[in-house]
Structures are given as C-alpha cells and as structure tokens.
mmCIF file of C-alpha atoms in Angstrom:
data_model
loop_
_atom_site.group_PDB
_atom_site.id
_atom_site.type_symbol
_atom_site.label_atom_id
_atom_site.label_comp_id
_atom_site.label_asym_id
_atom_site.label_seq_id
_atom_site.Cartn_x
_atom_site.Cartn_y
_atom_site.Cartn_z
ATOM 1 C CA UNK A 749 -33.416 -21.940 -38.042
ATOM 2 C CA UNK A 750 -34.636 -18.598 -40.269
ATOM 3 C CA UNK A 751 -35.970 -16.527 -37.277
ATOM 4 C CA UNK A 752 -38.376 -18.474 -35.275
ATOM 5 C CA UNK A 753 -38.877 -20.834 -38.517
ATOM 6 C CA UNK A 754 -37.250 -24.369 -38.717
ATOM 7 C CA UNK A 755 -37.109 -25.188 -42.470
ATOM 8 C CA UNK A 756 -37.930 -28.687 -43.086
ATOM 9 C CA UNK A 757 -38.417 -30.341 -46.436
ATOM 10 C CA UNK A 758 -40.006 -33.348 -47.849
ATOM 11 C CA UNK A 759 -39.636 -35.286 -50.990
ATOM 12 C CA UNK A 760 -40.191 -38.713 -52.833
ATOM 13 C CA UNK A 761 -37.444 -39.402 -55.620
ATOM 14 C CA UNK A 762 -37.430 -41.863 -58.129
ATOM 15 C CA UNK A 763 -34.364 -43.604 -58.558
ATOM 16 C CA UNK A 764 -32.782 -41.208 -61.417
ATOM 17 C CA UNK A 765 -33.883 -38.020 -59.191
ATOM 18 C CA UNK A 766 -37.175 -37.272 -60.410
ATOM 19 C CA UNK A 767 -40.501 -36.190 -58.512
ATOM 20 C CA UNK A 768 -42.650 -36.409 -61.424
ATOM 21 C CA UNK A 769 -42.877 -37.763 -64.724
ATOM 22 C CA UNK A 770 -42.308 -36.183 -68.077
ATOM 23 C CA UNK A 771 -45.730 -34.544 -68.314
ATOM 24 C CA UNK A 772 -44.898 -32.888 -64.577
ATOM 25 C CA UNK A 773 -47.167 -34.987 -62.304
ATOM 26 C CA UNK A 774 -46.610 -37.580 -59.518
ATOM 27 C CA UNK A 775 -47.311 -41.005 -60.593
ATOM 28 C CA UNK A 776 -48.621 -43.810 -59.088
ATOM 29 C CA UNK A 777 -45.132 -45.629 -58.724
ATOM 30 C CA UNK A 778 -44.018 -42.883 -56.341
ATOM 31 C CA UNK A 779 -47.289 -42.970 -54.445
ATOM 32 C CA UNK A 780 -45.756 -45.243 -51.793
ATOM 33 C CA UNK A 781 -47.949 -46.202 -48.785
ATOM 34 C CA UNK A 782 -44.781 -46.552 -45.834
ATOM 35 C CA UNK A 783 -43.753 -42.969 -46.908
ATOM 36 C CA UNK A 784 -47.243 -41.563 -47.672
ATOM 37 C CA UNK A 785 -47.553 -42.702 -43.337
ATOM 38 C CA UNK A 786 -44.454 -40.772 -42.991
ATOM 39 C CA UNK A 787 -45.169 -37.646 -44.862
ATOM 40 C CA UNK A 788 -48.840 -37.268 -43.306
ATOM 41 C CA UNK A 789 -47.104 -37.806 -39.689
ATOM 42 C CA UNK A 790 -44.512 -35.370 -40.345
ATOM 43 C CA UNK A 791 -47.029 -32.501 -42.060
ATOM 44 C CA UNK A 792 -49.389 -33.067 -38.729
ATOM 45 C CA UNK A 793 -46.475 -31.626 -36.897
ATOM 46 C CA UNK A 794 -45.868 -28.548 -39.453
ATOM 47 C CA UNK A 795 -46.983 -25.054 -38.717
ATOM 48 C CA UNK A 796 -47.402 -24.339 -42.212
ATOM 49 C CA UNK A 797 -46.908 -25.800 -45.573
ATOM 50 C CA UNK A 798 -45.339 -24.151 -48.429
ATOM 51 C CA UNK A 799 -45.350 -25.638 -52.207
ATOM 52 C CA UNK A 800 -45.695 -24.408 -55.698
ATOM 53 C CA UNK A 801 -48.280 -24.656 -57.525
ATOM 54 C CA UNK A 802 -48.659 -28.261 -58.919
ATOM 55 C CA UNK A 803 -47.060 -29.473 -55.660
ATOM 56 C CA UNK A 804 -49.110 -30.558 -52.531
ATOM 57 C CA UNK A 805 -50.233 -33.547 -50.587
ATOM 58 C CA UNK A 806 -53.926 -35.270 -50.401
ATOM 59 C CA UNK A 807 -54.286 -36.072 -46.517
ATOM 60 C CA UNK A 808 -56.994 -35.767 -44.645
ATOM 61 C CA UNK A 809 -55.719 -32.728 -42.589
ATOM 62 C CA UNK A 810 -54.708 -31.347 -45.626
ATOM 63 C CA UNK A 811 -58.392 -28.903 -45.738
ATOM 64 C CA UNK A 812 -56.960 -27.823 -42.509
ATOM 65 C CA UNK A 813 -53.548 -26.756 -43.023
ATOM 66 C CA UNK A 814 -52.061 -23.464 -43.290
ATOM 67 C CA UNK A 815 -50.421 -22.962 -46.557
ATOM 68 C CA UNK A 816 -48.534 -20.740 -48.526
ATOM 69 C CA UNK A 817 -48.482 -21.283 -52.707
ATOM 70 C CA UNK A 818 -45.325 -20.050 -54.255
ATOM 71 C CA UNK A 819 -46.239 -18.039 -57.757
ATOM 72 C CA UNK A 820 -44.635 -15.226 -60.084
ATOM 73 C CA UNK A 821 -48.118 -13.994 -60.631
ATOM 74 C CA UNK A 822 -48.792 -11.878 -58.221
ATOM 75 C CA UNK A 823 -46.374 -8.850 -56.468
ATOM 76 C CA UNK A 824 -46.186 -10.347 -52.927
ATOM 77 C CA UNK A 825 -48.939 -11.490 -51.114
ATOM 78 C CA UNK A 826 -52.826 -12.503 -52.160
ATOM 79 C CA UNK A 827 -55.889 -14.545 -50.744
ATOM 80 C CA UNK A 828 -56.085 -17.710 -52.246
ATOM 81 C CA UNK A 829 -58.808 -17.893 -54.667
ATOM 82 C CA UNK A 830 -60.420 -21.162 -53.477
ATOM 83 C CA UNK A 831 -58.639 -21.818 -49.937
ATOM 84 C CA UNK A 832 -59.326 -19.678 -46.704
ATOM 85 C CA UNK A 833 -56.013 -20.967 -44.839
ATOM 86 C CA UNK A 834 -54.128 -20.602 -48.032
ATOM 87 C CA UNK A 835 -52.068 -17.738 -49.358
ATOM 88 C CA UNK A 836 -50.461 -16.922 -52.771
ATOM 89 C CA UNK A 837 -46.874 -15.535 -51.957
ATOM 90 C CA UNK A 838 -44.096 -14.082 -54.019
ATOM 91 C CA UNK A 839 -40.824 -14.709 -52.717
ATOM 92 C CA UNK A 840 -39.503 -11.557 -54.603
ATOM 93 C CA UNK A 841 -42.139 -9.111 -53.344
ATOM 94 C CA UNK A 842 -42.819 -10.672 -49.732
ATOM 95 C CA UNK A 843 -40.601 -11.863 -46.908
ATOM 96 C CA UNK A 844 -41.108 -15.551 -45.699
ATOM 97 C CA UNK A 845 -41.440 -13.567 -42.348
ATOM 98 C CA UNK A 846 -44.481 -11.633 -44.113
ATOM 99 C CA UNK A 847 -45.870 -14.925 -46.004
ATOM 100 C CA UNK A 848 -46.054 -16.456 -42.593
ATOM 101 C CA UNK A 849 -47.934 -13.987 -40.747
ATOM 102 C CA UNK A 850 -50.048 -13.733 -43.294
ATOM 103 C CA UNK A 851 -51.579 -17.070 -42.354
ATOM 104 C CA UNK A 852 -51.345 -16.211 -38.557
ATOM 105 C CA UNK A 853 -48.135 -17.769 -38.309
ATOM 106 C CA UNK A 854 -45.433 -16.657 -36.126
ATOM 107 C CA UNK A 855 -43.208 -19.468 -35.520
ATOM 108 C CA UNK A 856 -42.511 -23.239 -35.979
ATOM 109 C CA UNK A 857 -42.091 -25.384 -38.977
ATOM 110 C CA UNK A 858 -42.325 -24.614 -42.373
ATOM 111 C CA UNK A 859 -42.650 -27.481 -44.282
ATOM 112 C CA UNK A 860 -41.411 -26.982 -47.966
ATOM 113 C CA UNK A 861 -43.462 -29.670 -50.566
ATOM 114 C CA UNK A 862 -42.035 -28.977 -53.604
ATOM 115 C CA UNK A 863 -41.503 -28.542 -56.762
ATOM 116 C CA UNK A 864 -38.029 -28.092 -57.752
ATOM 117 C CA UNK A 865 -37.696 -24.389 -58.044
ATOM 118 C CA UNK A 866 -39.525 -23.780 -54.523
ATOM 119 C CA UNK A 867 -37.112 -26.619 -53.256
ATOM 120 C CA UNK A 868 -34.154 -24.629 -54.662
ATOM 121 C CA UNK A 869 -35.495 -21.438 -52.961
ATOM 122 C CA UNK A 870 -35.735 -22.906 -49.792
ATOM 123 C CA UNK A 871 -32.088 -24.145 -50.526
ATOM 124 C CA UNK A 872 -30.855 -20.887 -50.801
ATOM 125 C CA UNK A 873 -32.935 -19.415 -47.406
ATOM 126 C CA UNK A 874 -31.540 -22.684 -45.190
ATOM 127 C CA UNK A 875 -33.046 -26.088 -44.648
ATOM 128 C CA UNK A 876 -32.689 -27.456 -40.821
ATOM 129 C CA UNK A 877 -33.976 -31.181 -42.017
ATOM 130 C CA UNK A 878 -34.729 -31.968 -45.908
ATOM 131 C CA UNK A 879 -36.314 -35.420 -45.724
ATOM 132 C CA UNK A 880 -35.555 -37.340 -48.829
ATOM 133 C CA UNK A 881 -37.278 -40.353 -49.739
ATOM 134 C CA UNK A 882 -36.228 -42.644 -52.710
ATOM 135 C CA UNK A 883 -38.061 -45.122 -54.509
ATOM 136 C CA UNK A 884 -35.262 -47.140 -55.791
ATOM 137 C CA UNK A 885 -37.408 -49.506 -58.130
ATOM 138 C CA UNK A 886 -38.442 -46.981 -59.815
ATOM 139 C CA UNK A 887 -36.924 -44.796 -62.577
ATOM 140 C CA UNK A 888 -38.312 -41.738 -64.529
ATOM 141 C CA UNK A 889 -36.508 -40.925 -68.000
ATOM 142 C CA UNK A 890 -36.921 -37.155 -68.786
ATOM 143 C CA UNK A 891 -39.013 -36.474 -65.594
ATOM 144 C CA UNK A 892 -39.077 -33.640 -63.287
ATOM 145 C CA UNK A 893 -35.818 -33.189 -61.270
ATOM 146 C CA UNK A 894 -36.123 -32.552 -56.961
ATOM 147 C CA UNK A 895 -33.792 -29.208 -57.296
ATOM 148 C CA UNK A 896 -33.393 -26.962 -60.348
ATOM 149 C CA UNK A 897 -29.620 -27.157 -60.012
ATOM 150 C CA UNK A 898 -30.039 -30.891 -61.247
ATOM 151 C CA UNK A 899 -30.878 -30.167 -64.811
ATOM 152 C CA UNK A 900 -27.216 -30.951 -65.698
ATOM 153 C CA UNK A 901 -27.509 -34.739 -64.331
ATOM 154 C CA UNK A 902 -26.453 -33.577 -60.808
ATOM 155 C CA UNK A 903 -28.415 -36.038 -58.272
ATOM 156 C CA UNK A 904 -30.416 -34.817 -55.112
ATOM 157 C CA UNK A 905 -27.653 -36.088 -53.590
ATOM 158 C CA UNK A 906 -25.020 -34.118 -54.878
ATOM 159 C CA UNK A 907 -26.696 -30.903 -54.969
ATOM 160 C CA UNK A 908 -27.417 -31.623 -50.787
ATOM 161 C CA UNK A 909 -23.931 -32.127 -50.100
ATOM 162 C CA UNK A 910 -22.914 -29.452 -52.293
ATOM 163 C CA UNK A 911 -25.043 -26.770 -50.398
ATOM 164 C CA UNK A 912 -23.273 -28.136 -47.206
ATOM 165 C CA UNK A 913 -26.178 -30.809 -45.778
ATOM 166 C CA UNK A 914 -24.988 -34.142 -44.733
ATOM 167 C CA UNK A 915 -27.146 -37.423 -44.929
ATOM 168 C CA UNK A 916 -27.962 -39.250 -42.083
ATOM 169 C CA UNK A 917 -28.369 -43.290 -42.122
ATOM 170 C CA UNK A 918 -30.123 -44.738 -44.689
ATOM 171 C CA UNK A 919 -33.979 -46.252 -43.370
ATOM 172 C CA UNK A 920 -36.211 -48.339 -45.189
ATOM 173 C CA UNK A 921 -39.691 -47.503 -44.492
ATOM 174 C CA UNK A 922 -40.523 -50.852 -46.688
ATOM 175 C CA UNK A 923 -39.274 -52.985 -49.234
ATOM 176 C CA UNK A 924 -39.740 -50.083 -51.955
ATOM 177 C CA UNK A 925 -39.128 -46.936 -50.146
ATOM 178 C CA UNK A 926 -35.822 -45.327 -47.893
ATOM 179 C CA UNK A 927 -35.593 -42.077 -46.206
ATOM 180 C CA UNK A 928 -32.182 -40.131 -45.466
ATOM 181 C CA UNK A 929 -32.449 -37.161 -43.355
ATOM 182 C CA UNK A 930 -30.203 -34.662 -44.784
ATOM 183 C CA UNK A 931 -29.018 -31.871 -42.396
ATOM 184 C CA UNK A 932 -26.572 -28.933 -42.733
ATOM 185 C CA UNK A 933 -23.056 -29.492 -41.676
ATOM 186 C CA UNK A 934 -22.035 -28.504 -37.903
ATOM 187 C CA UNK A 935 -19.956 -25.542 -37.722
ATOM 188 C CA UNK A 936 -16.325 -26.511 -36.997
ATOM 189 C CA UNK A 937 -15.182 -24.541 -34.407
ATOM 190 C CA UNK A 938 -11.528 -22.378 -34.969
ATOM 191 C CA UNK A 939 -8.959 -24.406 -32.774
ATOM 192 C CA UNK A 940 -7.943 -21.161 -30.910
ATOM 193 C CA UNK A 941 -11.696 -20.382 -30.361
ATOM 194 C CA UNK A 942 -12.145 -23.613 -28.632
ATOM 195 C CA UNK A 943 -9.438 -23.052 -26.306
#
C-alpha cells in the first residue's frame, strides 16, 4: 500500500519479454481474448488508471475511467487535452498523492498499464499485485521490453524477483495465455521480535 493507494499492475508479455513490437505498438498476437476478459474485469475494479502515453486499453468502460497519463512535457499536473476524466501528470513535479486527487481520487487502486518506463516508476514507488500475463507462442525480436531495467536481456521475471516480488502459481487463462501474480516478499520477522 502507498497511502490509501494499492498499486496494482497489468501486463501481456510475449515470450522473450516484450509488450510491443519493434515499431512500439501492441500487436495482434498479444491481443489475447482469455486475458483481454481478465484485464477488463480487473480495470472495472480500479479506482484509477495510470499509463504512458502510447499505453492504454480499448474497453468499453474505458470513456469512463479515471486516468492519469504519465509525460515529461509538462511541470506537474495538466487537463487532458481531449479527455475530461483524464489528467497529464509529471511524476517529477507532482506527487501520485496530488495526480490522484486531481481526478477526485482519494483512495483505492491504481492500476499501472504500462509502458516500460511508467512500469519501472511504479517499481520504484511499490507494487502490492503486478499481474503478468505471457503469451508463450509468441516471440518479439527487438521489441519493446515490460521494465526499462530489461534492456540488458534481464526477463520480467528477473527484474520482479530482483525488486523483492515473488510469483504466485502459474494459471492458464487458455491454451495461449498464463497469468502469475507477482507480489512483494513478506517481511521476515527478527527471531527475538517474534518472541
């Protein structure tokens, strides 16, 4: 939890680690029905959604939705040009505190859409669930990575467990898609603490 905020990602993978292809969009191949039914499930539940700028999701709530678009453009907070329940925020000149309430926003989930650089801020601020769903037929040379800090052929994966998350079981939401919930490590307790 950050504050009232539980920080819960989502993300589709090829099987090499990418979100997108070489030319930095979604394809088809990762447009996978079983976690598309997932994802829109899931976002239903969100308080707000947060994503860069080529990152978002097409569901029919989406008009709805409370969002906040990640950008170096601006100093900290702006109206979205074209989107009423939108907001452009600046991590570096805005608090996620600030972003939120700037939406009407005071508490619940954020969920965190991507792409790889607003994934690896959300790293660093603390995920309570990041969702990761793999495509495993599918492979990507020279696409776009899920986190920034995989540039040097680190995997999702690694990069999870690295930060201190630990996957859950394995589920197949079909014959082309699984899901791992990833979630930070339980605190170990001292021994002479637990006394």
């Amino acid at each position: 939890m950050h504050g009232p905020f539980r920080i819960v990602a989502y993300a589709i993978a090829s099987a090499d680690g990418m979100i997108a292809d070489e030319t930095g969009s979604m394809p088809k191949s990762l447009n996978l029905q079983a976690d598309q039914d997932f994802f829109e499930k899931a976002l239903d539940h969100a308080a707000v959604v947060a994503h860069g700028r080529l990152s978002q999701e097409d569901q029919p709530n989406s008009p709805k939705r409370r969002r906040l678009v990640l950008t170096r453009k601006i100093a900290g907070l702006a109206p979205h040009p074209d989107n009423a329940n939108a907001r452009l925020w600046n991590p570096a000149g805005a608090s996620l505190e600030e972003a939120c309430a700037s939406v009407r926003c005071f508490s619940g989930a954020v969920a965190v859409l991507g792409g790889p650089h607003v994934y690896s801020l959300f790293l660093k601020i603390g995920y309570d669930d990041f969702y990761l769903s793999s495509a495993p037929k599918v492979k990507l040379p020279g696409g776009v990575p899920v986190f920034a800090e995989c540039r040097p052929g680190r995997t999702p994966d690694e990069v999870l467990a690295s930060t201190g998350h630990e996957p859950g079981p394995t589920q197949w939401l079909d014959d082309e898609v699984t899901l791992v919930e990833w979630r930070p490590r339980a605190l170990k307790v001292p021994r002479f603490l637990s006394a």
